[in-house]
Amino acid sequence: METVFRLESPRVIAAVARLVRDVGVAEELAQDALVAALEQWPRDGVPDRPGAWLTTTARRRAVDLIRRRETHSRKLQEIGRDLETTTAPPDEPADPDDIDDDLLRLVFTACHPVLSAEARVALTLRLLGGLSTSEIARAFLLPEPTVAQRIVRAKKTLATRNVPFEVPYGPDREARLGSVLDVIYLIFNEGYAATAGDDWLRPALCEDALRLGRQLAALMPKEPEVHGLVSLLEFQASRTAARTAPDGTPVLLKDQDRRRWNRMLIARGITALDRARSLAAGAAPGTYALQAAIAACHAHAYTYDDTDWAAIATLYGLLAARFPSPVVELNRAVAVSMTEGPAAALAIVDALTAEPALREYHLLPSVRADLLSRLGRTAEARAEFERAAALTASERERRLLLHRAAAPD
């Protein structure tokens, strides 16, 4: 029952939200449908299409709710009359394929820019990932009341700001799609390299993000950047098994056993990247397609030494030119170190030390330490590894950095 509801709840909430125009109320009605299922299915048997059953039940309750409200509000009376003629619940279970547009509306609503990035992530995982409040709290190492309040405030904000339950078009769609993709990428990254806690990897978060990305690609098959993001996530996810030792210690890219990389996911990444490129039809690639192209270079190399670092440096150059950021520049420095040597890269990294955005970013001293080590400046490298260890909140990463500080060569 729990698995069915987790899989079906986004579609149920989406279908009902179109009627009641409030994701909070829609979620409550979806929960009511689940309670009805818990009462009826053990007695009557599980229906052939449990998702359609839940959707139909929730929609009927939504219409009942709207009819009750009709007596209190003229506005709701108008909505109720409209529902009588246009959106009355079907006699037979609804076809889940008919509500994909509703699901897409739910994606854009949960990731609306009026919400903070943290609120978008929490609400997306709740409404689209089907995660409970406690599961989200555990995933992000936050107190459960904090996550609960974040979700409540997010739903209240959407209601009070009258955020429409719609898929935007034109420039609005492009801007909002970027927010949707960023949220999915943020969820994946937190699972791929946790920012805090004892576990460096949280595979469940990666799986949730990848599932959301694939779902979005199915809903928006003509958007190249959606396929670019999915490609990037497929490539990144393919390395999961090789990224940690049996005791959970992070394994650096150059030390990973590439035989453990998931070739099926790599193949999916290649397919998605090809799709992104063909849909772009010669236009400049987006940030996720460029990052996916970089990930593809790693995926095609059977050993670390086989990596086409020149191509990666070129791609990072394009990425830095089109989407400049200190983090992109730091990653470009790593690629430059492999093509032009650590001294050339150190000049780039040293220029970044004045960046306010990287002041507390542990990977800046970590990369700088690695370059200093390769240049034989051992004492400076040790100090930088120790500084990086002090900045990270990830216990596993901190131990790795202190280990490297002890033996910087």
Tab-separated table of C-alpha atoms in Angstrom:
chain	number	residue	atom	x	y	z
A	1	MET	CA	0.000	0.000	0.000
A	2	GLU	CA	2.805	2.427	0.943
A	3	THR	CA	4.662	1.723	-2.301
A	4	VAL	CA	1.524	2.183	-4.385
A	5	PHE	CA	0.713	5.466	-2.716
A	6	ARG	CA	4.271	6.789	-3.070
A	7	LEU	CA	4.208	6.005	-6.773
A	8	GLU	CA	0.717	7.318	-7.387
A	9	SER	CA	0.432	10.242	-4.964
A	10	PRO	CA	2.001	12.864	-7.299
A	11	ARG	CA	-0.600	12.110	-9.984
A	12	VAL	CA	-3.421	12.087	-7.444
A	13	ILE	CA	-2.341	15.398	-5.905
A	14	ALA	CA	-1.850	16.925	-9.355
A	15	ALA	CA	-5.304	15.885	-10.546
A	16	VAL	CA	-6.999	17.257	-7.439
A	17	ALA	CA	-4.932	20.461	-7.305
A	18	ARG	CA	-6.357	21.400	-10.704
A	19	LEU	CA	-9.808	21.335	-9.135
A	20	VAL	CA	-9.185	22.972	-5.770
A	21	ARG	CA	-6.243	25.157	-6.895
A	22	ASP	CA	-4.441	24.643	-3.610
A	23	VAL	CA	-1.667	22.049	-3.284
A	24	GLY	CA	-2.101	21.858	0.490
A	25	VAL	CA	-5.783	20.990	0.222
A	26	ALA	CA	-5.015	18.640	-2.676
A	27	GLU	CA	-2.506	16.762	-0.536
A	28	GLU	CA	-5.061	16.404	2.277
A	29	LEU	CA	-7.644	15.025	-0.157
A	30	ALA	CA	-5.076	12.576	-1.526
A	31	GLN	CA	-4.439	11.414	2.028
A	32	ASP	CA	-8.208	10.996	2.504
A	33	ALA	CA	-8.261	8.771	-0.572
A	34	LEU	CA	-5.453	6.699	0.913
A	35	VAL	CA	-7.447	6.254	4.144
A	36	ALA	CA	-10.438	5.099	2.068
A	37	ALA	CA	-8.176	2.602	0.296
A	38	LEU	CA	-6.891	1.295	3.603
A	39	GLU	CA	-10.502	0.652	4.650
A	40	GLN	CA	-11.817	-0.810	1.377
A	41	TRP	CA	-8.981	-2.673	-0.348
A	42	PRO	CA	-8.412	-5.279	2.395
A	43	ARG	CA	-12.170	-6.000	2.269
A	44	ASP	CA	-12.887	-5.711	-1.464
A	45	GLY	CA	-9.498	-6.468	-2.960
A	46	VAL	CA	-6.973	-4.208	-4.667
A	47	PRO	CA	-8.473	-2.688	-7.857
A	48	ASP	CA	-6.895	-3.417	-11.226
A	49	ARG	CA	-5.752	0.203	-11.489
A	50	PRO	CA	-5.062	1.382	-7.955
A	51	GLY	CA	-3.743	4.772	-9.118
A	52	ALA	CA	-6.910	5.507	-11.062
A	53	TRP	CA	-9.011	4.401	-8.077
A	54	LEU	CA	-7.150	6.776	-5.754
A	55	THR	CA	-7.446	9.618	-8.268
A	56	THR	CA	-11.158	9.134	-8.771
A	57	THR	CA	-11.805	8.937	-5.035
A	58	ALA	CA	-9.781	12.071	-4.335
A	59	ARG	CA	-11.465	13.998	-7.167
A	60	ARG	CA	-14.927	13.077	-5.916
A	61	ARG	CA	-14.013	14.352	-2.465
A	62	ALA	CA	-12.626	17.513	-4.018
A	63	VAL	CA	-15.911	18.158	-5.780
A	64	ASP	CA	-17.805	17.463	-2.538
A	65	LEU	CA	-15.558	19.970	-0.764
A	66	ILE	CA	-16.122	22.621	-3.398
A	67	ARG	CA	-19.878	22.082	-3.296
A	68	ARG	CA	-19.865	22.578	0.486
A	69	ARG	CA	-17.894	25.761	0.095
A	70	GLU	CA	-20.413	27.045	-2.433
A	71	THR	CA	-22.707	28.040	0.367
A	72	HIS	CA	-20.098	30.344	1.811
A	73	SER	CA	-18.546	32.051	-1.146
A	74	ARG	CA	-19.863	33.383	-4.416
A	75	LYS	CA	-16.513	32.772	-6.025
A	76	LEU	CA	-16.562	29.139	-5.045
A	77	GLN	CA	-20.141	28.912	-6.283
A	78	GLU	CA	-18.894	29.905	-9.726
A	79	ILE	CA	-16.106	27.344	-9.607
A	80	GLY	CA	-18.579	24.687	-8.501
A	81	ARG	CA	-20.966	25.430	-11.415
A	82	ASP	CA	-18.015	25.243	-13.794
A	83	LEU	CA	-17.025	21.887	-12.357
A	84	GLU	CA	-20.561	20.599	-12.891
A	85	THR	CA	-20.161	21.073	-16.616
A	86	THR	CA	-16.434	20.654	-17.242
A	87	THR	CA	-14.696	18.657	-14.555
A	88	ALA	CA	-17.233	16.350	-12.947
A	89	PRO	CA	-15.658	13.132	-11.672
A	90	PRO	CA	-15.794	10.245	-14.118
A	91	ASP	CA	-18.040	7.268	-13.474
A	92	GLU	CA	-15.197	4.931	-14.329
A	93	PRO	CA	-11.674	5.169	-12.939
A	94	ALA	CA	-9.694	7.877	-14.702
A	95	ASP	CA	-6.910	6.965	-17.094
A	96	PRO	CA	-3.662	8.058	-15.436
A	97	ASP	CA	-2.313	9.045	-18.835
A	98	ASP	CA	-4.972	11.737	-19.018
A	99	ILE	CA	-3.544	13.728	-16.128
A	100	ASP	CA	0.079	14.143	-17.183
A	101	ASP	CA	-0.582	17.827	-17.818
A	102	ASP	CA	-1.739	18.104	-14.222
A	103	LEU	CA	1.466	16.467	-13.037
A	104	LEU	CA	3.470	18.963	-15.031
A	105	ARG	CA	1.518	21.803	-13.424
A	106	LEU	CA	2.336	20.349	-10.019
A	107	VAL	CA	6.063	20.276	-10.867
A	108	PHE	CA	6.066	23.951	-11.827
A	109	THR	CA	3.941	24.919	-8.824
A	110	ALA	CA	6.174	23.162	-6.291
A	111	CYS	CA	9.232	24.868	-7.810
A	112	HIS	CA	7.729	28.345	-8.089
A	113	PRO	CA	10.254	31.197	-7.588
A	114	VAL	CA	8.154	32.753	-4.791
A	115	LEU	CA	9.497	29.936	-2.610
A	116	SER	CA	13.024	29.736	-1.268
A	117	ALA	CA	15.311	27.074	-2.724
A	118	GLU	CA	15.037	25.092	0.536
A	119	ALA	CA	11.246	25.261	0.439
A	120	ARG	CA	11.138	24.167	-3.211
A	121	VAL	CA	13.286	21.131	-2.434
A	122	ALA	CA	11.182	20.113	0.579
A	123	LEU	CA	7.870	20.626	-1.224
A	124	THR	CA	9.074	18.818	-4.365
A	125	LEU	CA	10.211	15.802	-2.376
A	126	ARG	CA	6.915	15.806	-0.457
A	127	LEU	CA	4.511	16.265	-3.362
A	128	LEU	CA	6.405	14.646	-6.232
A	129	GLY	CA	8.772	12.290	-4.457
A	130	GLY	CA	6.106	11.031	-2.090
A	131	LEU	CA	8.517	11.303	0.860
A	132	SER	CA	7.202	11.810	4.362
A	133	THR	CA	8.296	14.766	6.473
A	134	SER	CA	10.485	12.507	8.609
A	135	GLU	CA	12.154	11.029	5.509
A	136	ILE	CA	12.983	14.485	4.151
A	137	ALA	CA	14.295	15.520	7.573
A	138	ARG	CA	16.545	12.462	7.715
A	139	ALA	CA	17.775	13.011	4.171
A	140	PHE	CA	18.874	16.576	4.855
A	141	LEU	CA	19.845	16.026	8.497
A	142	LEU	CA	17.325	18.574	9.703
A	143	PRO	CA	14.960	18.433	12.682
A	144	GLU	CA	11.570	17.095	11.607
A	145	PRO	CA	9.706	20.171	12.965
A	146	THR	CA	11.925	22.392	10.800
A	147	VAL	CA	11.014	20.485	7.652
A	148	ALA	CA	7.341	20.345	8.656
A	149	GLN	CA	7.241	24.118	9.166
A	150	ARG	CA	9.077	24.665	5.885
A	151	ILE	CA	6.486	22.628	3.994
A	152	VAL	CA	3.544	24.276	5.753
A	153	ARG	CA	4.919	27.763	5.033
A	154	ALA	CA	5.573	26.828	1.403
A	155	LYS	CA	2.001	25.679	0.860
A	156	LYS	CA	0.677	28.766	2.642
A	157	THR	CA	2.852	31.023	0.494
A	158	LEU	CA	1.571	29.430	-2.696
A	159	ALA	CA	-2.016	29.964	-1.503
A	160	THR	CA	-1.639	33.528	-0.214
A	161	ARG	CA	0.342	34.654	-3.269
A	162	ASN	CA	-2.312	33.126	-5.523
A	163	VAL	CA	0.267	31.177	-7.489
A	164	PRO	CA	-1.638	29.749	-10.458
A	165	PHE	CA	-1.686	25.985	-10.941
A	166	GLU	CA	-0.382	26.125	-14.492
A	167	VAL	CA	2.473	25.394	-16.842
A	168	PRO	CA	3.931	28.741	-17.919
A	169	TYR	CA	4.764	29.464	-21.552
A	170	GLY	CA	7.200	31.698	-23.400
A	171	PRO	CA	9.888	33.492	-21.374
A	172	ASP	CA	8.104	32.622	-18.113
A	173	ARG	CA	8.346	28.947	-18.943
A	174	GLU	CA	12.046	29.179	-19.722
A	175	ALA	CA	12.679	30.981	-16.430
A	176	ARG	CA	10.517	28.607	-14.383
A	177	LEU	CA	11.917	25.498	-16.095
A	178	GLY	CA	15.370	26.582	-14.937
A	179	SER	CA	14.088	26.629	-11.361
A	180	VAL	CA	12.583	23.144	-11.736
A	181	LEU	CA	15.816	21.717	-13.123
A	182	ASP	CA	17.880	23.431	-10.429
A	183	VAL	CA	15.747	21.885	-7.674
A	184	ILE	CA	16.111	18.380	-9.116
A	185	TYR	CA	19.873	18.891	-9.507
A	186	LEU	CA	20.124	20.180	-5.936
A	187	ILE	CA	18.338	17.099	-4.617
A	188	PHE	CA	20.674	14.838	-6.613
A	189	ASN	CA	23.807	16.649	-5.454
A	190	GLU	CA	22.839	16.366	-1.800
A	191	GLY	CA	22.620	12.618	-2.317
A	192	TYR	CA	25.777	12.425	-4.446
A	193	ALA	CA	28.042	14.289	-2.009
A	194	ALA	CA	26.238	15.075	1.226
A	195	THR	CA	27.098	18.454	2.662
A	196	ALA	CA	26.883	17.217	6.252
A	197	GLY	CA	26.636	14.096	8.370
A	198	ASP	CA	28.477	10.803	8.578
A	199	ASP	CA	27.350	9.331	5.256
A	200	TRP	CA	28.991	10.874	2.224
A	201	LEU	CA	26.508	9.259	-0.166
A	202	ARG	CA	22.723	9.154	0.168
A	203	PRO	CA	21.690	6.930	-2.752
A	204	ALA	CA	17.968	7.287	-2.048
A	205	LEU	CA	18.119	11.028	-2.737
A	206	CYS	CA	19.995	10.385	-5.997
A	207	GLU	CA	17.352	7.855	-7.019
A	208	ASP	CA	14.531	10.300	-6.191
A	209	ALA	CA	16.150	13.068	-8.231
A	210	LEU	CA	16.863	10.762	-11.155
A	211	ARG	CA	13.289	9.494	-11.123
A	212	LEU	CA	11.956	13.077	-11.067
A	213	GLY	CA	14.266	13.996	-13.936
A	214	ARG	CA	13.182	11.038	-16.057
A	215	GLN	CA	9.562	11.840	-15.255
A	216	LEU	CA	10.054	15.436	-16.336
A	217	ALA	CA	11.723	14.307	-19.573
A	218	ALA	CA	8.701	12.133	-20.312
A	219	LEU	CA	6.379	15.074	-19.637
A	220	MET	CA	8.461	17.579	-21.630
A	221	PRO	CA	10.079	15.480	-24.387
A	222	LYS	CA	10.948	18.461	-26.600
A	223	GLU	CA	12.963	20.443	-24.034
A	224	PRO	CA	16.689	19.879	-24.717
A	225	GLU	CA	17.868	21.105	-21.339
A	226	VAL	CA	15.619	18.601	-19.542
A	227	HIS	CA	17.368	15.794	-21.431
A	228	GLY	CA	20.690	17.485	-20.691
A	229	LEU	CA	19.992	17.299	-16.961
A	230	VAL	CA	18.808	13.693	-17.164
A	231	SER	CA	21.956	12.791	-19.103
A	232	LEU	CA	24.138	14.430	-16.452
A	233	LEU	CA	22.342	12.599	-13.632
A	234	GLU	CA	22.565	9.243	-15.456
A	235	PHE	CA	26.319	9.668	-15.933
A	236	GLN	CA	26.869	10.788	-12.349
A	237	ALA	CA	24.696	8.019	-10.932
A	238	SER	CA	26.635	5.427	-12.948
A	239	ARG	CA	29.667	5.990	-10.685
A	240	THR	CA	27.819	5.576	-7.377
A	241	ALA	CA	29.045	2.068	-6.526
A	242	ALA	CA	32.681	3.051	-7.057
A	243	ARG	CA	32.603	6.341	-5.145
A	244	THR	CA	32.980	4.863	-1.677
A	245	ALA	CA	35.009	2.073	-0.100
A	246	PRO	CA	33.191	-0.690	1.812
A	247	ASP	CA	33.586	1.346	5.022
A	248	GLY	CA	32.002	4.433	3.406
A	249	THR	CA	35.254	6.330	2.829
A	250	PRO	CA	35.094	8.515	-0.314
A	251	VAL	CA	37.149	7.214	-3.247
A	252	LEU	CA	38.637	9.902	-5.488
A	253	LEU	CA	37.856	9.780	-9.213
A	254	LYS	CA	41.418	8.782	-10.145
A	255	ASP	CA	41.302	5.843	-7.709
A	256	GLN	CA	37.878	4.474	-8.626
A	257	ASP	CA	37.490	0.951	-10.028
A	258	ARG	CA	35.747	1.790	-13.271
A	259	ARG	CA	34.612	-1.776	-13.729
A	260	ARG	CA	32.065	-0.921	-11.035
A	261	TRP	CA	30.607	1.948	-13.064
A	262	ASN	CA	27.098	1.103	-14.195
A	263	ARG	CA	27.260	0.684	-17.984
A	264	MET	CA	23.486	0.648	-18.370
A	265	LEU	CA	23.244	4.110	-16.796
A	266	ILE	CA	26.137	5.311	-18.960
A	267	ALA	CA	24.257	4.104	-22.050
A	268	ARG	CA	21.154	5.953	-20.844
A	269	GLY	CA	23.274	9.070	-20.315
A	270	ILE	CA	24.611	8.872	-23.858
A	271	THR	CA	21.100	8.458	-25.261
A	272	ALA	CA	19.782	11.437	-23.278
A	273	LEU	CA	22.746	13.597	-24.333
A	274	ASP	CA	22.199	12.705	-27.990
A	275	ARG	CA	18.540	13.631	-27.535
A	276	ALA	CA	19.474	16.986	-25.980
A	277	ARG	CA	21.836	17.753	-28.848
A	278	SER	CA	19.366	16.804	-31.559
A	279	LEU	CA	16.596	18.891	-29.991
A	280	ALA	CA	18.915	21.891	-29.648
A	281	ALA	CA	19.255	21.811	-33.449
A	282	GLY	CA	22.513	23.718	-33.562
A	283	ALA	CA	21.675	26.196	-30.808
A	284	ALA	CA	24.178	26.755	-28.011
A	285	PRO	CA	23.916	24.013	-25.383
A	286	GLY	CA	22.570	24.805	-21.937
A	287	THR	CA	24.485	24.429	-18.709
A	288	TYR	CA	23.259	20.902	-18.020
A	289	ALA	CA	23.973	19.678	-21.542
A	290	LEU	CA	27.506	21.079	-21.263
A	291	GLN	CA	28.034	19.435	-17.881
A	292	ALA	CA	26.656	16.188	-19.311
A	293	ALA	CA	29.163	16.426	-22.171
A	294	ILE	CA	31.943	16.719	-19.589
A	295	ALA	CA	30.575	13.736	-17.678
A	296	ALA	CA	30.448	11.799	-20.955
A	297	CYS	CA	34.191	12.369	-21.427
A	298	HIS	CA	34.810	10.661	-18.077
A	299	ALA	CA	32.341	7.886	-18.896
A	300	HIS	CA	34.098	7.075	-22.182
A	301	ALA	CA	37.510	6.693	-20.468
A	302	TYR	CA	38.157	3.158	-19.269
A	303	THR	CA	41.075	4.377	-17.116
A	304	TYR	CA	41.875	7.708	-15.481
A	305	ASP	CA	44.897	8.120	-17.772
A	306	ASP	CA	42.694	7.607	-20.850
A	307	THR	CA	40.589	10.667	-19.956
A	308	ASP	CA	40.388	13.284	-22.689
A	309	TRP	CA	41.342	16.196	-20.420
A	310	ALA	CA	41.841	18.547	-23.351
A	311	ALA	CA	38.202	18.093	-24.373
A	312	ILE	CA	37.109	18.528	-20.765
A	313	ALA	CA	39.124	21.739	-20.404
A	314	THR	CA	37.576	23.069	-23.611
A	315	LEU	CA	34.063	22.226	-22.408
A	316	TYR	CA	34.714	23.898	-19.054
A	317	GLY	CA	35.941	26.934	-20.975
A	318	LEU	CA	32.628	27.039	-22.856
A	319	LEU	CA	30.727	26.555	-19.622
A	320	ALA	CA	32.649	29.356	-17.905
A	321	ALA	CA	32.058	31.677	-20.857
A	322	ARG	CA	28.319	31.024	-21.070
A	323	PHE	CA	27.484	30.421	-17.409
A	324	PRO	CA	30.271	32.016	-15.379
A	325	SER	CA	30.555	31.112	-11.723
A	326	PRO	CA	33.424	30.663	-9.248
A	327	VAL	CA	32.602	26.950	-8.898
A	328	VAL	CA	32.769	26.402	-12.668
A	329	GLU	CA	36.088	28.255	-12.718
A	330	LEU	CA	37.412	26.029	-9.930
A	331	ASN	CA	36.432	22.927	-11.891
A	332	ARG	CA	38.044	24.391	-15.012
A	333	ALA	CA	41.248	24.791	-13.026
A	334	VAL	CA	41.278	21.060	-12.292
A	335	ALA	CA	40.976	20.285	-16.011
A	336	VAL	CA	43.684	22.837	-16.844
A	337	SER	CA	45.993	21.182	-14.306
A	338	MET	CA	45.732	17.953	-16.314
A	339	THR	CA	46.511	19.601	-19.645
A	340	GLU	CA	48.851	22.481	-18.811
A	341	GLY	CA	50.175	21.381	-15.436
A	342	PRO	CA	49.509	22.326	-11.805
A	343	ALA	CA	51.285	25.701	-11.986
A	344	ALA	CA	48.880	27.023	-14.645
A	345	ALA	CA	45.924	25.759	-12.635
A	346	LEU	CA	47.249	27.227	-9.385
A	347	ALA	CA	47.206	30.694	-10.945
A	348	ILE	CA	43.482	30.257	-11.670
A	349	VAL	CA	42.775	28.951	-8.170
A	350	ASP	CA	44.775	31.705	-6.466
A	351	ALA	CA	42.666	34.266	-8.302
A	352	LEU	CA	39.566	32.638	-6.803
A	353	THR	CA	40.727	32.992	-3.193
A	354	ALA	CA	39.335	36.532	-3.146
A	355	GLU	CA	35.859	35.326	-4.210
A	356	PRO	CA	33.397	35.927	-1.349
A	357	ALA	CA	31.195	33.062	-2.583
A	358	LEU	CA	34.038	30.572	-2.051
A	359	ARG	CA	35.222	31.879	1.305
A	360	GLU	CA	33.681	28.949	3.194
A	361	TYR	CA	33.773	26.451	0.298
A	362	HIS	CA	36.005	23.565	1.361
A	363	LEU	CA	36.765	22.424	-2.179
A	364	LEU	CA	38.747	25.603	-2.890
A	365	PRO	CA	41.512	24.822	-0.339
A	366	SER	CA	41.157	21.128	-1.221
A	367	VAL	CA	41.917	21.738	-4.904
A	368	ARG	CA	44.639	24.235	-4.015
A	369	ALA	CA	46.210	21.679	-1.660
A	370	ASP	CA	46.255	19.050	-4.395
A	371	LEU	CA	47.968	21.438	-6.813
A	372	LEU	CA	50.531	22.501	-4.190
A	373	SER	CA	51.222	18.841	-3.460
A	374	ARG	CA	51.854	18.123	-7.134
A	375	LEU	CA	54.252	21.087	-7.220
A	376	GLY	CA	56.185	19.654	-4.267
A	377	ARG	CA	55.122	22.454	-1.871
A	378	THR	CA	54.319	19.907	0.822
A	379	ALA	CA	54.029	22.137	3.890
A	380	GLU	CA	51.639	24.519	2.120
A	381	ALA	CA	49.628	21.576	0.802
A	382	ARG	CA	49.287	20.125	4.301
A	383	ALA	CA	47.990	23.437	5.660
A	384	GLU	CA	45.449	23.725	2.858
A	385	PHE	CA	44.160	20.155	3.345
A	386	GLU	CA	43.731	20.920	7.053
A	387	ARG	CA	41.874	24.146	6.229
A	388	ALA	CA	39.571	22.240	3.854
A	389	ALA	CA	38.902	19.630	6.559
A	390	ALA	CA	37.926	22.367	8.983
A	391	LEU	CA	35.442	23.817	6.505
A	392	THR	CA	33.536	20.679	5.500
A	393	ALA	CA	30.548	19.476	7.524
A	394	SER	CA	30.793	15.982	6.035
A	395	GLU	CA	32.475	13.676	8.518
A	396	ARG	CA	33.634	11.217	5.823
A	397	GLU	CA	35.134	13.976	3.721
A	398	ARG	CA	36.797	15.537	6.756
A	399	ARG	CA	38.555	12.257	7.552
A	400	LEU	CA	39.723	11.892	3.944
A	401	LEU	CA	41.123	15.445	3.909
A	402	LEU	CA	42.937	14.938	7.223
A	403	HIS	CA	44.380	11.687	5.860
A	404	ARG	CA	45.679	13.560	2.828
A	405	ALA	CA	47.036	16.302	5.088
A	406	ALA	CA	49.043	13.682	6.950
A	407	ALA	CA	50.535	12.423	3.691
A	408	PRO	CA	50.153	15.201	1.115
A	409	ASP	CA	52.449	13.490	-1.405
